[in-house]
Short mmCIF file of C-alpha atoms and ligand atoms in Angstrom, two decimals:
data_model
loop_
_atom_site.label_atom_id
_atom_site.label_comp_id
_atom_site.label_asym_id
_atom_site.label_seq_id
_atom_site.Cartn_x
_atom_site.Cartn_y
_atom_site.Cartn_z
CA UNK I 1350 -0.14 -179.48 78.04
CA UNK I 1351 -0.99 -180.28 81.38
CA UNK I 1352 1.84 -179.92 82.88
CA UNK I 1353 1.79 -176.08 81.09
CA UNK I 1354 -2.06 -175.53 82.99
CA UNK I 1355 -0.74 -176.74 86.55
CA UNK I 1356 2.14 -174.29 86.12
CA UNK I 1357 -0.19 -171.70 85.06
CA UNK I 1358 -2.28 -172.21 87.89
CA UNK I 1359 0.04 -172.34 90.50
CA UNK I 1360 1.31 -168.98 89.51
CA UNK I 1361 -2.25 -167.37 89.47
CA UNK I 1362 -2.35 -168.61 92.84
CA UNK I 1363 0.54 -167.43 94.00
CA UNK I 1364 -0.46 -163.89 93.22
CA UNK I 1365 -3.08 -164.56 95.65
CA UNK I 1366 -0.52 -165.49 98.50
CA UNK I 1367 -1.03 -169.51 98.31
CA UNK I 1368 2.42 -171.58 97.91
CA UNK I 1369 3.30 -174.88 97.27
CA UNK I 1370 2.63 -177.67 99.87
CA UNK I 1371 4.83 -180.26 101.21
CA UNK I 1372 2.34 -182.86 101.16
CA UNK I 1373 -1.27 -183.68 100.36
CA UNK I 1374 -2.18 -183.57 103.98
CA UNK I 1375 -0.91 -180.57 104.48
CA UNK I 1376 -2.66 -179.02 101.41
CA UNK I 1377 -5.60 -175.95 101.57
CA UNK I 1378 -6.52 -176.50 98.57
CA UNK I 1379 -6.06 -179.92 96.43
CA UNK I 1380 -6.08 -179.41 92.71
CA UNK I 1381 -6.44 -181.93 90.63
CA UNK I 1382 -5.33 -181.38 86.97
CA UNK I 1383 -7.15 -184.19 85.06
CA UNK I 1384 -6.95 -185.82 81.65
CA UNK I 1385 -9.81 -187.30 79.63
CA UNK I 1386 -8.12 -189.18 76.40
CA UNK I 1387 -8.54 -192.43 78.19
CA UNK I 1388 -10.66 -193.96 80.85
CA UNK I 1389 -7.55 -195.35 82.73
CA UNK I 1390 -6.66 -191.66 83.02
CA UNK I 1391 -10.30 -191.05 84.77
CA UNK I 1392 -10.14 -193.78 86.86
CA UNK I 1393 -7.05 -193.00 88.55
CA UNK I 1394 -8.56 -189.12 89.71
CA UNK I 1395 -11.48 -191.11 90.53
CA UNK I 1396 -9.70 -192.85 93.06
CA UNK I 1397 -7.77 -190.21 94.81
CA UNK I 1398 -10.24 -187.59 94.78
CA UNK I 1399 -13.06 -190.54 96.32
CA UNK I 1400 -10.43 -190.64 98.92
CA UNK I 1401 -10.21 -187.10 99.75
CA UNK I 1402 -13.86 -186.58 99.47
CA UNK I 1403 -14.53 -189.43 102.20
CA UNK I 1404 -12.23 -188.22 104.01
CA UNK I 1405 -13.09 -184.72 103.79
CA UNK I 1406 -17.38 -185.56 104.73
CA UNK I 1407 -15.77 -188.16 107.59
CA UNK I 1408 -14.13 -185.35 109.61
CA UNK I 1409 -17.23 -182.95 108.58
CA UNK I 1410 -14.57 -180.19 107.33
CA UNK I 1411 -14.39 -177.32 104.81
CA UNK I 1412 -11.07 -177.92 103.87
CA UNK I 1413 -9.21 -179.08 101.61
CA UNK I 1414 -10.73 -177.15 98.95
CA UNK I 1415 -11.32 -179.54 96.31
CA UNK I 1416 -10.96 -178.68 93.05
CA UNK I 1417 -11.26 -180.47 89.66
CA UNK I 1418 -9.33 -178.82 86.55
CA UNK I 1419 -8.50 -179.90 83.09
CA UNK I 1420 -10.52 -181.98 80.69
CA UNK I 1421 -12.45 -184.44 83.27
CA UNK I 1422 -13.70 -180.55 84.38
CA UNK I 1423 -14.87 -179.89 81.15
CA UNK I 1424 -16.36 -183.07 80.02
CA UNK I 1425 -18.50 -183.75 83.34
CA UNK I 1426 -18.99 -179.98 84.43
CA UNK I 1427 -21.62 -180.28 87.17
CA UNK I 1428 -22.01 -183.80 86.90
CA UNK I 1429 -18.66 -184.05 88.93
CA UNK I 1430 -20.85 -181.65 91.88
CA UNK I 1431 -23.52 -183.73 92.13
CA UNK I 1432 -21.02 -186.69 92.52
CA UNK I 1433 -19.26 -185.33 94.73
CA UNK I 1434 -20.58 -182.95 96.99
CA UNK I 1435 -17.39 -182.32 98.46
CA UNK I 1436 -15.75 -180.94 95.75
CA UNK I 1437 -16.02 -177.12 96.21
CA UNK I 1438 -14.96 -176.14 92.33
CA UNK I 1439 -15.29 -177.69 88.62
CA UNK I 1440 -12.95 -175.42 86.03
CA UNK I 1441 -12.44 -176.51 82.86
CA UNK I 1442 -9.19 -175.78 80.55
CA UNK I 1443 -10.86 -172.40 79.17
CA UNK I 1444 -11.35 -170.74 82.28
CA UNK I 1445 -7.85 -171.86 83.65
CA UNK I 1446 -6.83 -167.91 84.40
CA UNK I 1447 -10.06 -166.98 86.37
CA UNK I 1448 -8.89 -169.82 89.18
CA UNK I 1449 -7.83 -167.08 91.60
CA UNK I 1450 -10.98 -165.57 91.62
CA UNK I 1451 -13.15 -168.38 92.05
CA UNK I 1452 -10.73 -169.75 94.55
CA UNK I 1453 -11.36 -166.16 96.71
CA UNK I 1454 -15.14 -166.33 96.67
CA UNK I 1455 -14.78 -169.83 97.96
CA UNK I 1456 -13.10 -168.82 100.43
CA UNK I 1457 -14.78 -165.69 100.96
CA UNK I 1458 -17.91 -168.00 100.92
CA UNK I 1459 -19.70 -165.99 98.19
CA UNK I 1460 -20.84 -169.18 96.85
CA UNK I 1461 -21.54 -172.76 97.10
CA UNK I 1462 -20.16 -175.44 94.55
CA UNK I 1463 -18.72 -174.00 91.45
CA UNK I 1464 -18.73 -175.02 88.24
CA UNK I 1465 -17.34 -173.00 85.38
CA UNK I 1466 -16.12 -174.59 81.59
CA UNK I 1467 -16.77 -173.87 77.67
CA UNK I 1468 -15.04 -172.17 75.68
CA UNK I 1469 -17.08 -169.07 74.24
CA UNK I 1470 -15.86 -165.12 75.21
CA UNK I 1471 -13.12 -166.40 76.94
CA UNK I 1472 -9.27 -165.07 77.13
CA UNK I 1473 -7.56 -168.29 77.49
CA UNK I 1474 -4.22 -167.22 77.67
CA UNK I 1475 -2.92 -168.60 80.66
CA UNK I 1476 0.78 -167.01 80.51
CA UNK I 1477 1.43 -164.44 83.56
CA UNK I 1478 4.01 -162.73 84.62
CA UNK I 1479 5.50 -165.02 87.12
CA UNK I 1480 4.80 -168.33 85.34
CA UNK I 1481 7.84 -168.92 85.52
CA UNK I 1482 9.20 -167.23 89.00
CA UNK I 1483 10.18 -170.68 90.24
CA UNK I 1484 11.43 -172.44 87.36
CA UNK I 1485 14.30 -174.36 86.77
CA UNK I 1486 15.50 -177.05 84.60
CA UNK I 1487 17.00 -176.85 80.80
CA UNK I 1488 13.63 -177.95 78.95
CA UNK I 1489 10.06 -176.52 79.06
CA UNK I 1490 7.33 -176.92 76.98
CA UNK I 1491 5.31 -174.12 75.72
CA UNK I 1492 1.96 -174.49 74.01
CA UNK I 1493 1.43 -172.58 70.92
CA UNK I 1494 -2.11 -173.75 69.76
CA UNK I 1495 -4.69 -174.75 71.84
CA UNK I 1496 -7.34 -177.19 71.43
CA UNK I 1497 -8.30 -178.81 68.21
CA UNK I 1498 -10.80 -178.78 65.38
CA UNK I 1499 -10.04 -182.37 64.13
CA UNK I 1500 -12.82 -184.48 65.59
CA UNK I 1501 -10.85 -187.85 64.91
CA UNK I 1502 -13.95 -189.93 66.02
CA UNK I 1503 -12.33 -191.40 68.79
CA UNK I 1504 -11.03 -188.43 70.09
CA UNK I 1505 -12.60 -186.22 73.17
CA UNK I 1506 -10.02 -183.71 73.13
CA UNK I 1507 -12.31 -181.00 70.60
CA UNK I 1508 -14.61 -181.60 73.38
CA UNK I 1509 -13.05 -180.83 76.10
CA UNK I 1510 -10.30 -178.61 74.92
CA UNK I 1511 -12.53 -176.76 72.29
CA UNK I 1512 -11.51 -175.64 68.90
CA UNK I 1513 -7.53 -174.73 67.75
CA UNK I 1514 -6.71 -171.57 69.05
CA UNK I 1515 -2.62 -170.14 68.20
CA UNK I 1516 -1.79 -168.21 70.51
CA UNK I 1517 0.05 -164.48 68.92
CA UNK I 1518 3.80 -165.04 68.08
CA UNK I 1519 4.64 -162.52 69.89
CA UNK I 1520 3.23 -164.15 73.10
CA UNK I 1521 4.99 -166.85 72.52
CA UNK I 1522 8.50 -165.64 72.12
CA UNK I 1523 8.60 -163.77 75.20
CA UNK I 1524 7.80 -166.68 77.02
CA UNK I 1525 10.47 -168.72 75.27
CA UNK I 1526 12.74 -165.36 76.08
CA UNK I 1527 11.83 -165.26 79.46
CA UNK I 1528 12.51 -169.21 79.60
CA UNK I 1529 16.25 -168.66 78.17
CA UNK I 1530 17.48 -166.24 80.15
CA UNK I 1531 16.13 -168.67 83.74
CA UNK I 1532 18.75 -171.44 81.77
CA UNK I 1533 16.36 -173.11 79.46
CA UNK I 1534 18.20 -174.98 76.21
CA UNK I 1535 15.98 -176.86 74.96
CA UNK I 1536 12.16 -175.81 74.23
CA UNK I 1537 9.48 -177.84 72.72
CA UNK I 1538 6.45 -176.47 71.26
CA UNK I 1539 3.05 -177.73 71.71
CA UNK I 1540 -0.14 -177.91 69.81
CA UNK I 1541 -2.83 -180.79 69.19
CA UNK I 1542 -2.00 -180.31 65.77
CA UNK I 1543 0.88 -178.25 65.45
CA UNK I 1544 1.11 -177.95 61.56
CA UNK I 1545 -1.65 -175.83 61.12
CA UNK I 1546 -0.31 -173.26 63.73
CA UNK I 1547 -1.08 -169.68 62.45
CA UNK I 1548 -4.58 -170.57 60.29
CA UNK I 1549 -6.42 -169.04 62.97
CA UNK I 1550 -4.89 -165.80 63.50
CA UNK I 1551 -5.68 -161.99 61.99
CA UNK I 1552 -3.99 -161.32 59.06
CA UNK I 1553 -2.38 -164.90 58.23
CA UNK I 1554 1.22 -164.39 57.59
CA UNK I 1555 2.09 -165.97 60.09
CA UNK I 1556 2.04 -170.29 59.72
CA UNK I 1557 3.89 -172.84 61.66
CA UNK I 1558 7.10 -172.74 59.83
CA UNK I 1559 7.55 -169.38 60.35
CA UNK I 1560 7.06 -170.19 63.81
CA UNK I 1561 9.71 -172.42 63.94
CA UNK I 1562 12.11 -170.25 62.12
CA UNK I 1563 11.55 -167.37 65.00
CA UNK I 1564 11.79 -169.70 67.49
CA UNK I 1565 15.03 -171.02 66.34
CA UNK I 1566 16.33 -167.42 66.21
CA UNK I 1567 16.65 -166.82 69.69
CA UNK I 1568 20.54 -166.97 70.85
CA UNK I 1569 20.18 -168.93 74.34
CA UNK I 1570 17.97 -171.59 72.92
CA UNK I 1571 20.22 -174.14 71.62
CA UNK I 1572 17.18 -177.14 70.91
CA UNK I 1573 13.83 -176.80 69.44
CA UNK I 1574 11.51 -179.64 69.26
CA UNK I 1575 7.63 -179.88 68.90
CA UNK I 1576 4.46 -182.28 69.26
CA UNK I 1577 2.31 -183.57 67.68
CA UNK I 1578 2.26 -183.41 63.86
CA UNK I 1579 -0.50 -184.55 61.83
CA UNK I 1580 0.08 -187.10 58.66
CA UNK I 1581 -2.27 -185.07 56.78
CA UNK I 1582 -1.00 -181.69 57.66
CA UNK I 1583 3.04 -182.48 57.65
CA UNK I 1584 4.99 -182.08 54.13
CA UNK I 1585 8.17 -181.67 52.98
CA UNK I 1586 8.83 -178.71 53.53
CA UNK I 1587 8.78 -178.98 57.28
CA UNK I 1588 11.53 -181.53 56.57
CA UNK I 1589 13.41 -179.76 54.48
CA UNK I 1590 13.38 -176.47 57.18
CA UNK I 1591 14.59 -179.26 60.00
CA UNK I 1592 17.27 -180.44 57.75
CA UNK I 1593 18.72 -177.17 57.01
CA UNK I 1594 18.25 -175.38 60.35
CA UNK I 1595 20.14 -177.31 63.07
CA UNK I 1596 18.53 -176.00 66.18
CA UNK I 1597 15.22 -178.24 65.07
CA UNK I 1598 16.46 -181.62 66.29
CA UNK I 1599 15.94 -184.42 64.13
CA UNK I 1600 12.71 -185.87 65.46
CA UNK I 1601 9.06 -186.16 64.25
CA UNK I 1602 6.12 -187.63 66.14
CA UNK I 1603 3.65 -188.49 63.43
CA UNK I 1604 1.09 -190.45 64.42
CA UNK I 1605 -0.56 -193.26 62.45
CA UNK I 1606 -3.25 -194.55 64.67
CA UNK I 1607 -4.12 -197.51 62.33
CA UNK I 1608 -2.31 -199.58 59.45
CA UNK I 1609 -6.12 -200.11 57.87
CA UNK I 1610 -7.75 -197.78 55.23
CA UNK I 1611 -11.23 -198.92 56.25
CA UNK I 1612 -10.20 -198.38 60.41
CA UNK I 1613 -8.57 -194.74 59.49
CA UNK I 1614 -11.41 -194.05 57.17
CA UNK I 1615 -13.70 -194.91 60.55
CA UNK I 1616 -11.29 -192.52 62.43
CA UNK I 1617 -11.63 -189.75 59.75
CA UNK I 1618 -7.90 -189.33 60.12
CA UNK I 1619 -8.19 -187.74 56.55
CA UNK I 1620 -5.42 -189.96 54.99
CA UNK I 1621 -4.77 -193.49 54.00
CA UNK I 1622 -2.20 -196.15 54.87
CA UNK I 1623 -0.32 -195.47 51.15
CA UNK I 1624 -0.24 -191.84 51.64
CA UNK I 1625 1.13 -192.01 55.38
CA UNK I 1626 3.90 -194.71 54.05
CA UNK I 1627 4.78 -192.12 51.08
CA UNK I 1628 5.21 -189.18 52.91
CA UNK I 1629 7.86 -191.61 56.21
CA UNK I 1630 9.73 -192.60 52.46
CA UNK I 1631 9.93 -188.82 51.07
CA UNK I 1632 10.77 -187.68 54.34
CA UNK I 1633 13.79 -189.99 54.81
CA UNK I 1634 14.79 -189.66 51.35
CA UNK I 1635 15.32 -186.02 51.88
CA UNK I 1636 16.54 -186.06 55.25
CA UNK I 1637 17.72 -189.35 56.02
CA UNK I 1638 19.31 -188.92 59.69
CA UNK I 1639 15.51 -188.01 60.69
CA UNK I 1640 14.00 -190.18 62.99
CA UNK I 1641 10.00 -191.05 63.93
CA UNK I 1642 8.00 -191.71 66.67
CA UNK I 1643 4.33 -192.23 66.31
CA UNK I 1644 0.98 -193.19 67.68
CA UNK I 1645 -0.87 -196.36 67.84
CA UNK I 1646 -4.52 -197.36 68.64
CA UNK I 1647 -5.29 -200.72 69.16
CA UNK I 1648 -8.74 -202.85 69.11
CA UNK I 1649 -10.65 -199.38 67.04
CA UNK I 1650 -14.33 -200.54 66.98
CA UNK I 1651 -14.67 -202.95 64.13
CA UNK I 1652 -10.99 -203.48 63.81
CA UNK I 1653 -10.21 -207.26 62.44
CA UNK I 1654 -7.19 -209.33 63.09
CA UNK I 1655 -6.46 -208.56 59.00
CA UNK I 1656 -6.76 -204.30 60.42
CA UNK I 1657 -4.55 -205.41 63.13
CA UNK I 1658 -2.01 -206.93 61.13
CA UNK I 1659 -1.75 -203.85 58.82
CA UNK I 1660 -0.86 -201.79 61.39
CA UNK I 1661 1.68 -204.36 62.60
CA UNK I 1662 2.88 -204.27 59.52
CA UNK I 1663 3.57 -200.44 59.27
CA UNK I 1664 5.46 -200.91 62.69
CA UNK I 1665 7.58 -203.34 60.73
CA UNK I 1666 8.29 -201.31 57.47
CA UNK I 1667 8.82 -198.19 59.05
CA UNK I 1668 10.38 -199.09 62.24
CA UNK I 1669 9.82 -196.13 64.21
CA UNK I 1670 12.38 -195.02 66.86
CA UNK I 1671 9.70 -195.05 69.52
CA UNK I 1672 5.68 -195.73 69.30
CA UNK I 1673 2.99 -194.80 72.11
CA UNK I 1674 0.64 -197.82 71.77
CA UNK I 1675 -2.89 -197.14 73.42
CA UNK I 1676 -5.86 -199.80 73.46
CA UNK I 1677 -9.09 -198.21 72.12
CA UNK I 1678 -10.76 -196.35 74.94
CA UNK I 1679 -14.84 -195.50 74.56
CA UNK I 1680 -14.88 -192.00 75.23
CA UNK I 1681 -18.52 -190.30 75.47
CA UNK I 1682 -19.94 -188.29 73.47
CA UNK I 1683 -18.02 -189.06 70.43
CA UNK I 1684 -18.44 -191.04 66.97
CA UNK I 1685 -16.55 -193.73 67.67
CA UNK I 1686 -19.15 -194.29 70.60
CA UNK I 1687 -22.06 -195.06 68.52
CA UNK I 1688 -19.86 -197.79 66.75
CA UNK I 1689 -21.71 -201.43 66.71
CA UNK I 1690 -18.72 -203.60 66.47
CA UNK I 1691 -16.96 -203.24 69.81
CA UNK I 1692 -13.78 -205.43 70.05
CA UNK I 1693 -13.70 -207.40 73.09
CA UNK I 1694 -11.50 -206.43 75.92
CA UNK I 1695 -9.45 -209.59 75.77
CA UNK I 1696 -8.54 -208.81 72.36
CA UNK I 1697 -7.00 -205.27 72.57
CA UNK I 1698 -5.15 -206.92 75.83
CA UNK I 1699 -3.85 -209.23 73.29
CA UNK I 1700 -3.10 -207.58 70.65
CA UNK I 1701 -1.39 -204.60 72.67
CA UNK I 1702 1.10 -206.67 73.96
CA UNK I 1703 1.72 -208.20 70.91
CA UNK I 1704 2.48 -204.46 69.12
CA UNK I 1705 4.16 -203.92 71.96
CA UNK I 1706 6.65 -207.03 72.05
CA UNK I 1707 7.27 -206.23 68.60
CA UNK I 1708 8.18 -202.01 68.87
CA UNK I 1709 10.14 -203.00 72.38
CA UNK I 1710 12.52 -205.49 69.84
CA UNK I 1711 12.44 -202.59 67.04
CA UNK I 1712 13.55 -200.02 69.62
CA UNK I 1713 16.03 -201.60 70.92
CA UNK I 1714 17.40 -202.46 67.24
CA UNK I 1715 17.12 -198.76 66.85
CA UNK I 1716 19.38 -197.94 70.02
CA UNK I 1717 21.43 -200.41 68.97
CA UNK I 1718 22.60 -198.71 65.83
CA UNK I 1719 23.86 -195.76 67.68
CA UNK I 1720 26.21 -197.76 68.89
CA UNK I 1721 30.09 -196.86 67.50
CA UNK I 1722 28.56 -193.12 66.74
CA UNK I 1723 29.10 -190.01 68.23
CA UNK I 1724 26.03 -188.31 70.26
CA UNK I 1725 25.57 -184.93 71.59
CA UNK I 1726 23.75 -185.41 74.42
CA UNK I 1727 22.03 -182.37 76.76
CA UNK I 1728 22.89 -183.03 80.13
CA UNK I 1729 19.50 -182.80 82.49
CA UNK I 1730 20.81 -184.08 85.73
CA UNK I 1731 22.19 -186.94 87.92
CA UNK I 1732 21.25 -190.00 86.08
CA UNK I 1733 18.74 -192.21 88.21
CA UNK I 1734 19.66 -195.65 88.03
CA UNK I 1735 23.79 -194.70 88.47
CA UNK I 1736 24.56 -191.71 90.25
CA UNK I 1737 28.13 -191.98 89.13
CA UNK I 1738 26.90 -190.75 86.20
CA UNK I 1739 24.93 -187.63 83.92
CA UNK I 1740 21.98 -188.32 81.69
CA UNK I 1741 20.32 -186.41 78.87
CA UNK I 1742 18.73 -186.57 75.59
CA UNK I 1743 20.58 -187.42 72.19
CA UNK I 1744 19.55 -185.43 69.32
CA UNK I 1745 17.29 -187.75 68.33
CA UNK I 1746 15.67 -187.58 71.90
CA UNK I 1747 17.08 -190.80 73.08
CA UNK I 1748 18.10 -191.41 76.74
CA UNK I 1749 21.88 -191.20 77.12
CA UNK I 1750 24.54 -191.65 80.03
CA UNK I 1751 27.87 -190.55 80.43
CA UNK I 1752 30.22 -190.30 83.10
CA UNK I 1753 30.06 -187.59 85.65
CA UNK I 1754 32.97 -185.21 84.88
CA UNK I 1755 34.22 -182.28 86.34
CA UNK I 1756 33.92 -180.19 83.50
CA UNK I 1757 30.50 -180.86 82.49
CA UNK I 1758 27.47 -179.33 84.05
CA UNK I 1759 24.13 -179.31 84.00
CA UNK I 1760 22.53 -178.02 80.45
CA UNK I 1761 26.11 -178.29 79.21
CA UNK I 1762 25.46 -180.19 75.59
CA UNK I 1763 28.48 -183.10 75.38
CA UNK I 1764 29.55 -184.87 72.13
CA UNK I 1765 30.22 -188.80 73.29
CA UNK I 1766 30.48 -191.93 72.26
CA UNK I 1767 28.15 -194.18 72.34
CA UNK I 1768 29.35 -197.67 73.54
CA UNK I 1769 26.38 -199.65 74.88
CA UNK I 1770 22.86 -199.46 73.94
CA UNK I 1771 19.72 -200.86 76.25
CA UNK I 1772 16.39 -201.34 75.56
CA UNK I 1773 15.88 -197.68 77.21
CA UNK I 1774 18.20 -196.04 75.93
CA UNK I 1775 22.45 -195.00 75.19
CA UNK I 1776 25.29 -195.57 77.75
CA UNK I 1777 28.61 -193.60 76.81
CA UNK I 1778 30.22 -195.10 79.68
N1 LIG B 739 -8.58 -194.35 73.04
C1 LIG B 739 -7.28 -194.70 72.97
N2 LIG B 739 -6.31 -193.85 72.61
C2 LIG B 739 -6.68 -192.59 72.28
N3 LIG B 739 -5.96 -191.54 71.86
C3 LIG B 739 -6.79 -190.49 71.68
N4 LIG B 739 -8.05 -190.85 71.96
C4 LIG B 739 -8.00 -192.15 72.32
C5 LIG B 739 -8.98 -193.10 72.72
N5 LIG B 739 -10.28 -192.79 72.78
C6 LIG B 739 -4.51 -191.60 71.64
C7 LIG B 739 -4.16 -191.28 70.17
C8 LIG B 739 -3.52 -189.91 70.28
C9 LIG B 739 -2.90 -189.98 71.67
C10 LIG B 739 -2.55 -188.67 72.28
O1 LIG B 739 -3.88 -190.63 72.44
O2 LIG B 739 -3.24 -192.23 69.72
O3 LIG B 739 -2.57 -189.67 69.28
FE1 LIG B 740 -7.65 -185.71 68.87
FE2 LIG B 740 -5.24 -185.37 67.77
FE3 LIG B 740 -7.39 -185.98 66.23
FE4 LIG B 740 -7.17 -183.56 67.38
S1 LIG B 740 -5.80 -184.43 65.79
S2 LIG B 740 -9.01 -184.81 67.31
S3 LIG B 740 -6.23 -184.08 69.33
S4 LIG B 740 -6.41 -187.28 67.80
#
């Protein structure tokens, strides 16, 4: 989603004659597109933008322009100006398509520090004509909800992204045309919470699945993929549309967060552990070659080691293709804040890596059971680590390698045999 915003941006800017520069000390105007899920995220802009800002009161200068975007924007709106004096503007995610305007009457020095976020009587739809001028590549992402109206209690993104918004349908398949016809194969569609795509817009014919079945439509997209689904929201019939039309690749990121009723009761994830199992054994039942990926917080306040070893435990049984595992960040503001029973820091250390040792050993299992099968395998580019050889995405979005060979080309999808697996991913070679 952020990568979708800095895009956006950089576009808007364009139209105001700014381009791209080849370094940071080169730069006018230093954006910073920031995330606020987890403190690590913080901490990192934190760090760079301390340096600029030094640097920028050192040398007693007006430029760079600093600018903070994105969720640490909207979460610390002037807070971030008083921090930093040297910061010249503080835009949060709803204002995203005003930035060349506030960027002129910086310049034009019709103001001092600027610091605009929230959500209300604002168009936030980013997409321009000429979002996409420079693109290349054979995926893109392209959000079709914004925000979300969840409030998981550990989660800042309501806050900071304000409440679900779907963008019209039409919007979005012109940008998906527009994204075909510069080469694009593969799109994947993003949303907080994807499934409820639609319950939000006039007239409400239109829902996620119907979405989906549009999207899928459109001749020069050959992959369709999308993030994130929500347990509660995702049911069979989602399943059933992925098994029966082939451009949806088969590939679901569902997460869990916890293994624990009491711990997703606390998150007011608005299932249970039972119900979450049910729907991964329906699912499979009815579409068997379909494969999971899910998310994982660890050390939740109050979370025991008998919590912890429920969710280990739903690692185990369901043995996911990939998992995100994230230790419990304290993010102000929400529910989870106010919770008493903080688990120690040591803890979540420990018990990360020990979720972690265990879904490295399941992935790998799971790459190793490609092995003998045939792939098909969209070819992005040189692969990294060889440059003898292509890499891409499998179907089931694994990493996969093949040979470089005349007569395959970039965005080309190959069928191949898979005759090593890694703990990364599939070599064909
Ligand atoms: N601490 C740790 N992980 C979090 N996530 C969201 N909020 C937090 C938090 N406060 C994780 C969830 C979510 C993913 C995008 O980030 O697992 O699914
Ligand atoms: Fe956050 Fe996802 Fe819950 Fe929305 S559904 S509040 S984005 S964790």
């Amino acid at each position: 989603m952020n990568e979708y915003d800095s895009l956006a941006m950089k576009s808007l800017l364009k139209r105001e004659g700014y381009s791209s520069a080849r370094s940071l000390e080169e730069a006018d105007i230093v954006i910073f597109e920031t995330c606020s899920v987890r403190q690590k995220a913080e901490d990192k802009v934190f760090g760079v933008l301390g340096r600029l800002a030094k640097k920028k009161r050192r040398q007693d200068k007006e430029y760079p322009i600093l600018v903070v975007a994105g969720c640490m924007a909207e979460r610390m709106k002037k807070d971030l100006i008083k921090r930093y004096p040297e910061v010249d503007l503080v835009i949060g995610p709803g204002h995203i398509h005003e930035i060349g305007d506030k960027i002129k009457d910086i310049v034009e020095k019709k103001r001092g520090q600027i610091s605009v976020s929230g959500f209300k009587g604002t168009i936030d739809d980013i997409y321009n004509e000429g979002l996409y001028e420079n693109f290349s590549g054979v995926k893109a992402y392209v959000t079709v909800v914004r925000g979300c109206t969840n409030y998981c209690s550990y989660c800042i993104v309501p806050y900071v992204r304000g409440p679900e918004r779907s963008r019209k349908i039409e919007e979005v398949l012109t940008e998906v045309n527009e994204l075909a016809k510069k080469g694009v194969k593969e799109i994947t569609l993003l949303g907080q919470n994807i499934n409820i795509y639609g319950r939000d817009l006039k007239g409400g014919k239109i829902d996620f699945l119907s979405l989906l079945k549009e999207v899928a439509k459109i001749p020069l997209i050959k992959r369709v993929r999308f993030l994130t689904t929500h347990p509660k929201d995702t049911d069979i019939e989602l399943v059933e549309l992925m098994k029966t039309q082939k451009k949806l690749m088969p590939y679901l990121h569902m997460p869990f967060q916890s293994g624990s009723d009491k711990i997703l009761e606390k998150m007011k994830r608005g299932y249970t552990r039972d119900e979450f199992l049910e729907k991964i054994k329906e699912f499979r039942k009815v579409y068997p070659e379909l494969s999971f990926s899910t998310d994982v917080i660890v050390g939740y306040p109050g979370e025991t080691e008998e919590d912890f070893s429920l969710t280990k435990e739903v690692l185990e049984k369901v043995r996911f293709d990939g998992a995100y595992l994230f230790k419990y960040s304290d993010r102000s503001g929400t529910k989870a804040e106010d919770e008493m029973e903080k688990v120690p820091q040591t803890v979540i250390k420990r018990r990360h890596k020990e979720l972690l040792e265990l879904q490295n050993k399941i992935t790998f299992e799971s790459n190793k059971n490609f092995v003998g099968s045939t792939v098909k395998i969209l070819i992005e580019g040189t692969n990294k680590t060889d440059k003898s050889s292509l890499s891409g995405r499998t179907e089931h979005n694994k990493v996969a390698a093949i040979q470089k060979q005349d007569n395959v080309n970039i965005g080309d999808i190959v069928s191949a045999e898979v005759v090593r697996a890694s703990p990364h991913g599939l070599y064909c070679y």
